[in-house]
């Protein structure tokens, strides 16, 4: 999660860096669907760590924007799991605090990858008119950010705070490797994987289109 345009006076956030030369956790240490045997190299971020970090991100949001209404813009499909978990954590904190955050959730959908390559042809469904976001605190849950930001800014949206789980100021900064799991896919496979993992060359060839 990161803030592309931070509010004046907002406290800085830190990401959790994962070094480029870190080999990841052995798959033998974790449970994962047997139908992906041989399709993964390692676990980059275990599910439990994801959930703990999401809890911290929710607390940061509460600290920064408690009592201010926000719009959560969930980018399907890869962002749906993080969006759901983050919203749940914020709701839990709001129910047990004097500070609350009124939230609405809006969904857009895009496809930006073919196999493991990002494509220039980005189709956004549900984003035809985002003018209602103008002037609001917007949290965007997505892994494909730059093109969406350019699109959102072309819609003259005001304050945009981007919430992205990987490669971010507040979430995790990971090596430049193709990762799957936690709703991130490779040609629609691996969304049912709880951990964030590195796909193997065997997996790429197996599910290549």
Coordinates of N, CA and C in Angstrom, one line a residue, residues 19-142:
X19 N 14.8 -8.3 0.3 CA 16.0 -8.1 -0.5 C 15.9 -8.9 -1.8
X20 N 16.5 -8.3 -2.9 CA 16.5 -8.9 -4.2 C 17.1 -10.3 -4.2
X21 N 18.1 -10.5 -3.4 CA 18.8 -11.8 -3.4 C 18.2 -12.8 -2.4
X22 N 17.1 -12.5 -1.8 CA 16.5 -13.4 -0.8 C 15.8 -14.5 -1.6
X23 N 16.1 -15.8 -1.2 CA 15.6 -16.9 -2.0 C 14.1 -17.3 -1.7
X24 N 13.6 -16.7 -0.7 CA 12.2 -17.0 -0.3 C 12.2 -18.2 0.7
X25 N 11.0 -18.6 1.1 CA 10.8 -19.7 2.0 C 10.6 -21.0 1.2
X26 N 11.1 -22.1 1.7 CA 10.9 -23.4 1.1 C 9.4 -23.7 1.1
X27 N 9.0 -24.3 0.0 CA 7.6 -24.7 -0.1 C 7.3 -25.8 0.9
X28 N 8.3 -26.6 1.3 CA 8.1 -27.7 2.3 C 7.6 -27.2 3.6
X29 N 7.8 -25.9 3.9 CA 7.4 -25.3 5.2 C 5.9 -24.9 5.3
X30 N 5.2 -25.0 4.2 CA 3.9 -24.5 4.1 C 2.9 -25.4 3.4
X31 N 1.6 -25.2 3.7 CA 0.6 -26.0 3.0 C 0.1 -25.2 1.8
X32 N -0.1 -25.9 0.7 CA -0.6 -25.2 -0.5 C -1.3 -26.3 -1.4
X33 N -2.2 -25.9 -2.3 CA -2.9 -26.9 -3.1 C -2.0 -27.8 -3.8
X34 N -2.3 -29.1 -3.7 CA -1.4 -30.2 -4.3 C -1.4 -30.1 -5.8
X35 N -2.5 -29.5 -6.4 CA -2.5 -29.4 -7.9 C -1.5 -28.3 -8.4
X36 N -0.9 -27.6 -7.5 CA 0.2 -26.7 -7.9 C 1.6 -27.2 -7.6
X37 N 1.7 -28.5 -7.3 CA 3.0 -29.1 -7.1 C 3.9 -29.0 -8.3
X38 N 5.1 -28.5 -8.2 CA 6.0 -28.3 -9.3 C 5.8 -27.0 -10.0
X39 N 4.8 -26.3 -9.7 CA 4.5 -25.0 -10.4 C 5.0 -23.8 -9.7
X40 N 5.6 -24.0 -8.5 CA 6.1 -22.8 -7.7 C 7.5 -23.0 -7.3
X41 N 8.2 -21.9 -7.2 CA 9.6 -21.9 -6.8 C 9.8 -21.8 -5.3
X42 N 9.0 -20.9 -4.7 CA 9.1 -20.6 -3.3 C 8.0 -19.7 -2.8
X43 N 7.9 -19.6 -1.5 CA 6.9 -18.7 -0.9 C 7.6 -17.4 -0.6
X44 N 7.2 -16.3 -1.2 CA 7.7 -14.9 -0.9 C 7.1 -14.3 0.4
X45 N 5.8 -14.4 0.5 CA 5.1 -13.8 1.7 C 4.1 -14.8 2.1
X46 N 4.3 -15.4 3.3 CA 3.3 -16.4 3.8 C 1.9 -15.6 4.2
X47 N 0.9 -16.4 4.1 CA -0.5 -15.8 4.3 C -0.6 -15.1 5.7
X48 N 0.0 -15.7 6.7 CA -0.1 -15.1 8.0 C 0.6 -13.8 8.1
X49 N 1.7 -13.6 7.4 CA 2.4 -12.3 7.4 C 1.6 -11.3 6.6
X50 N 0.9 -11.8 5.6 CA 0.0 -10.9 4.8 C -1.1 -10.3 5.7
X51 N -1.7 -11.2 6.5 CA -2.8 -10.8 7.4 C -2.3 -9.8 8.5
X52 N -1.2 -10.1 9.0 CA -0.6 -9.2 10.1 C -0.3 -7.9 9.5
X53 N 0.3 -7.8 8.3 CA 0.6 -6.6 7.7 C -0.6 -5.8 7.3
X54 N -1.7 -6.5 6.9 CA -2.9 -5.8 6.5 C -3.5 -5.2 7.8
X55 N -3.4 -5.9 8.9 CA -3.9 -5.3 10.2 C -3.2 -4.0 10.5
X56 N -1.9 -3.9 10.3 CA -1.1 -2.7 10.5 C -1.5 -1.6 9.6
X57 N -1.7 -2.0 8.3 CA -2.1 -1.0 7.3 C -3.5 -0.4 7.7
X58 N -4.4 -1.2 8.1 CA -5.7 -0.7 8.5 C -5.6 0.3 9.7
X59 N -4.7 0.0 10.6 CA -4.5 0.9 11.8 C -3.8 2.2 11.3
X60 N -2.9 2.1 10.3 CA -2.4 3.3 9.8 C -3.4 4.2 9.1
X61 N -4.3 3.6 8.4 CA -5.4 4.3 7.8 C -6.3 4.9 8.8
X62 N -6.6 4.2 9.9 CA -7.5 4.7 10.9 C -6.8 5.9 11.6
X63 N -5.5 5.8 11.8 CA -4.7 6.9 12.5 C -4.7 8.2 11.6
X64 N -4.6 8.0 10.3 CA -4.4 9.1 9.4 C -5.8 9.7 9.0
X65 N -6.8 8.9 8.9 CA -8.1 9.3 8.3 C -9.3 9.0 9.1
X66 N -9.1 8.7 10.4 CA -10.3 8.4 11.2 C -11.3 9.5 11.2
X67 N -12.5 9.2 11.0 CA -13.7 10.1 10.9 C -13.8 10.7 9.6
X68 N -12.9 10.5 8.6 CA -13.1 11.0 7.3 C -13.6 9.9 6.4
X69 N -14.6 10.2 5.6 CA -15.1 9.2 4.7 C -14.1 8.9 3.6
X70 N -14.1 7.6 3.2 CA -13.2 7.2 2.1 C -13.9 6.3 1.1
X71 N -13.4 6.3 -0.1 CA -13.9 5.4 -1.1 C -12.8 4.4 -1.4
X72 N -13.1 3.1 -1.3 CA -12.2 2.1 -1.6 C -12.5 1.6 -3.1
X73 N -11.5 1.9 -3.9 CA -11.6 1.5 -5.3 C -10.9 0.2 -5.6
X74 N -11.7 -0.9 -5.7 CA -11.1 -2.2 -5.8 C -10.9 -2.6 -7.3
X75 N -9.7 -2.9 -7.6 CA -9.4 -3.2 -9.0 C -9.4 -4.7 -9.2
X76 N -10.4 -5.3 -9.8 CA -10.5 -6.7 -10.1 C -9.6 -7.1 -11.2
X77 N -9.1 -8.3 -11.2 CA -9.5 -9.3 -10.3 C -8.4 -9.4 -9.1
X78 N -7.2 -9.1 -9.5 CA -6.1 -9.3 -8.6 C -6.1 -8.6 -7.2
X79 N -6.9 -7.5 -7.1 CA -6.9 -6.8 -5.9 C -8.1 -7.2 -5.0
X80 N -8.9 -8.1 -5.4 CA -10.1 -8.4 -4.6 C -9.9 -8.9 -3.2
X81 N -8.9 -9.8 -3.1 CA -8.6 -10.4 -1.8 C -8.1 -9.4 -0.8
X82 N -7.1 -8.7 -1.2 CA -6.5 -7.6 -0.3 C -7.6 -6.6 0.0
X83 N -8.4 -6.2 -1.0 CA -9.5 -5.2 -0.7 C -10.4 -5.8 0.4
X84 N -10.8 -7.0 0.2 CA -11.8 -7.6 1.2 C -11.2 -7.7 2.6
X85 N -9.9 -8.1 2.7 CA -9.2 -8.2 4.0 C -9.0 -6.9 4.6
X86 N -8.6 -5.9 3.8 CA -8.3 -4.5 4.3 C -9.6 -3.9 4.8
X87 N -10.7 -4.0 4.1 CA -12.0 -3.4 4.5 C -12.5 -4.1 5.8
X88 N -12.3 -5.4 5.9 CA -12.7 -6.1 7.1 C -11.9 -5.7 8.3
X89 N -10.6 -5.4 8.1 CA -9.8 -5.0 9.3 C -10.2 -3.6 9.7
X90 N -10.5 -2.7 8.7 CA -10.9 -1.3 9.0 C -12.3 -1.4 9.7
X91 N -13.2 -2.2 9.3 CA -14.5 -2.3 9.9 C -14.3 -2.8 11.4
X92 N -13.5 -3.8 11.6 CA -13.2 -4.3 12.9 C -12.7 -3.2 13.9
X93 N -11.8 -2.5 13.4 CA -11.2 -1.4 14.2 C -12.2 -0.3 14.4
X94 N -13.1 0.0 13.5 CA -14.1 1.0 13.6 C -15.1 0.6 14.7
X95 N -15.4 -0.7 14.7 CA -16.4 -1.2 15.6 C -16.0 -1.1 17.1
X96 N -14.6 -1.1 17.3 CA -14.1 -1.1 18.6 C -13.3 0.2 18.9
X97 N -13.7 1.3 18.3 CA -13.0 2.5 18.5 C -14.0 3.7 18.5
X98 N -13.6 4.8 19.1 CA -14.4 6.0 19.0 C -14.2 6.7 17.7
X99 N -13.1 6.3 17.0 CA -12.9 6.9 15.7 C -13.4 5.9 14.6
X100 N -14.2 6.3 13.7 CA -14.7 5.5 12.7 C -14.5 6.1 11.3
X101 N -14.5 5.2 10.3 CA -14.3 5.7 8.9 C -15.5 5.2 8.1
X102 N -16.4 6.1 7.7 CA -17.4 5.7 6.7 C -16.8 5.3 5.4
X103 N -17.2 4.2 4.9 CA -16.6 3.6 3.7 C -17.6 3.3 2.6
X104 N -17.3 3.5 1.4 CA -18.0 3.0 0.3 C -17.0 2.2 -0.6
X105 N -17.5 1.2 -1.3 CA -16.6 0.4 -2.2 C -17.1 0.4 -3.6
X106 N -16.2 0.8 -4.5 CA -16.5 0.8 -5.9 C -15.5 -0.2 -6.7
X107 N -16.0 -0.9 -7.7 CA -15.2 -1.9 -8.4 C -15.0 -1.5 -9.8
X108 N -13.7 -1.7 -10.3 CA -13.4 -1.6 -11.7 C -12.6 -2.9 -12.0
X109 N -12.6 -3.2 -13.3 CA -11.9 -4.5 -13.7 C -11.0 -4.2 -14.8
X110 N -9.8 -4.8 -14.8 CA -8.9 -4.7 -15.9 C -8.1 -5.9 -16.1
X111 N -7.5 -6.0 -17.3 CA -6.5 -7.1 -17.6 C -5.3 -6.5 -18.2
X112 N -4.2 -6.7 -17.7 CA -3.0 -6.0 -18.1 C -1.8 -7.0 -18.4
X113 N -2.0 -8.3 -18.2 CA -0.9 -9.2 -18.4 C -1.3 -10.3 -19.3
X114 N -0.4 -10.7 -20.2 CA -0.5 -11.9 -21.0 C 0.7 -12.8 -20.7
X115 N 0.4 -14.0 -20.1 CA 1.4 -14.8 -19.5 C 2.1 -14.0 -18.4
X116 N 3.4 -13.8 -18.5 CA 4.1 -13.0 -17.5 C 4.6 -11.6 -18.0
X117 N 4.0 -11.2 -19.1 CA 4.4 -9.9 -19.6 C 3.3 -8.9 -19.5
X118 N 3.6 -7.7 -19.1 CA 2.6 -6.6 -19.0 C 2.3 -6.1 -20.4
X119 N 1.1 -5.9 -20.7 CA 0.7 -5.4 -22.0 C 0.4 -3.9 -22.0
X120 N 0.5 -3.3 -23.1 CA 0.2 -1.9 -23.2 C -1.3 -1.6 -23.4
X121 N -2.0 -2.7 -23.9 CA -3.4 -2.6 -24.1 C -4.2 -2.9 -22.8
X122 N -4.6 -1.8 -22.1 CA -5.2 -1.9 -20.8 C -6.7 -1.5 -21.0
X123 N -7.6 -2.5 -20.7 CA -9.0 -2.3 -20.8 C -9.6 -2.1 -19.4
X124 N -10.2 -1.0 -19.1 CA -10.8 -0.8 -17.8 C -12.3 -0.8 -17.9
X125 N -12.9 -1.7 -17.2 CA -14.4 -1.9 -17.2 C -14.9 -1.3 -15.9
X126 N -15.9 -0.5 -16.0 CA -16.5 0.1 -14.7 C -15.9 1.4 -14.4
X127 N -14.9 1.8 -15.2 CA -14.2 3.1 -14.9 C -14.6 4.2 -15.9
X128 N -15.7 4.0 -16.6 CA -16.1 5.0 -17.6 C -16.3 6.4 -17.1
X129 N -16.8 6.5 -15.9 CA -17.0 7.8 -15.3 C -16.6 7.7 -13.8
X130 N -15.5 8.2 -13.4 CA -15.0 8.2 -12.0 C -15.1 9.6 -11.5
X131 N -15.9 10.5 -12.1 CA -15.9 11.8 -11.6 C -16.5 11.9 -10.2
X132 N -17.3 10.9 -9.8 CA -17.8 11.0 -8.4 C -16.7 10.9 -7.3
X133 N -15.5 10.5 -7.7 CA -14.4 10.4 -6.8 C -13.7 11.7 -6.5
X134 N -14.0 12.7 -7.3 CA -13.3 14.0 -7.2 C -13.5 14.6 -5.8
X135 N -12.3 15.0 -5.2 CA -12.3 15.6 -3.9 C -12.4 14.6 -2.8
X136 N -12.6 13.3 -3.0 CA -12.7 12.3 -2.0 C -11.4 11.7 -1.7
X137 N -11.3 11.1 -0.5 CA -10.1 10.3 -0.1 C -10.4 8.9 -0.8
X138 N -9.5 8.6 -1.7 CA -9.7 7.3 -2.5 C -8.6 6.4 -2.2
X139 N -8.9 5.2 -1.9 CA -7.9 4.1 -1.7 C -8.1 3.1 -2.8
X140 N -7.0 2.9 -3.6 CA -7.0 2.0 -4.8 C -6.3 0.8 -4.5
X141 N -7.0 -0.4 -4.5 CA -6.3 -1.6 -4.2 C -6.0 -2.3 -5.5
X142 N -4.7 -2.3 -5.9 CA -4.3 -2.7 -7.2 C -2.8 -3.0 -7.2

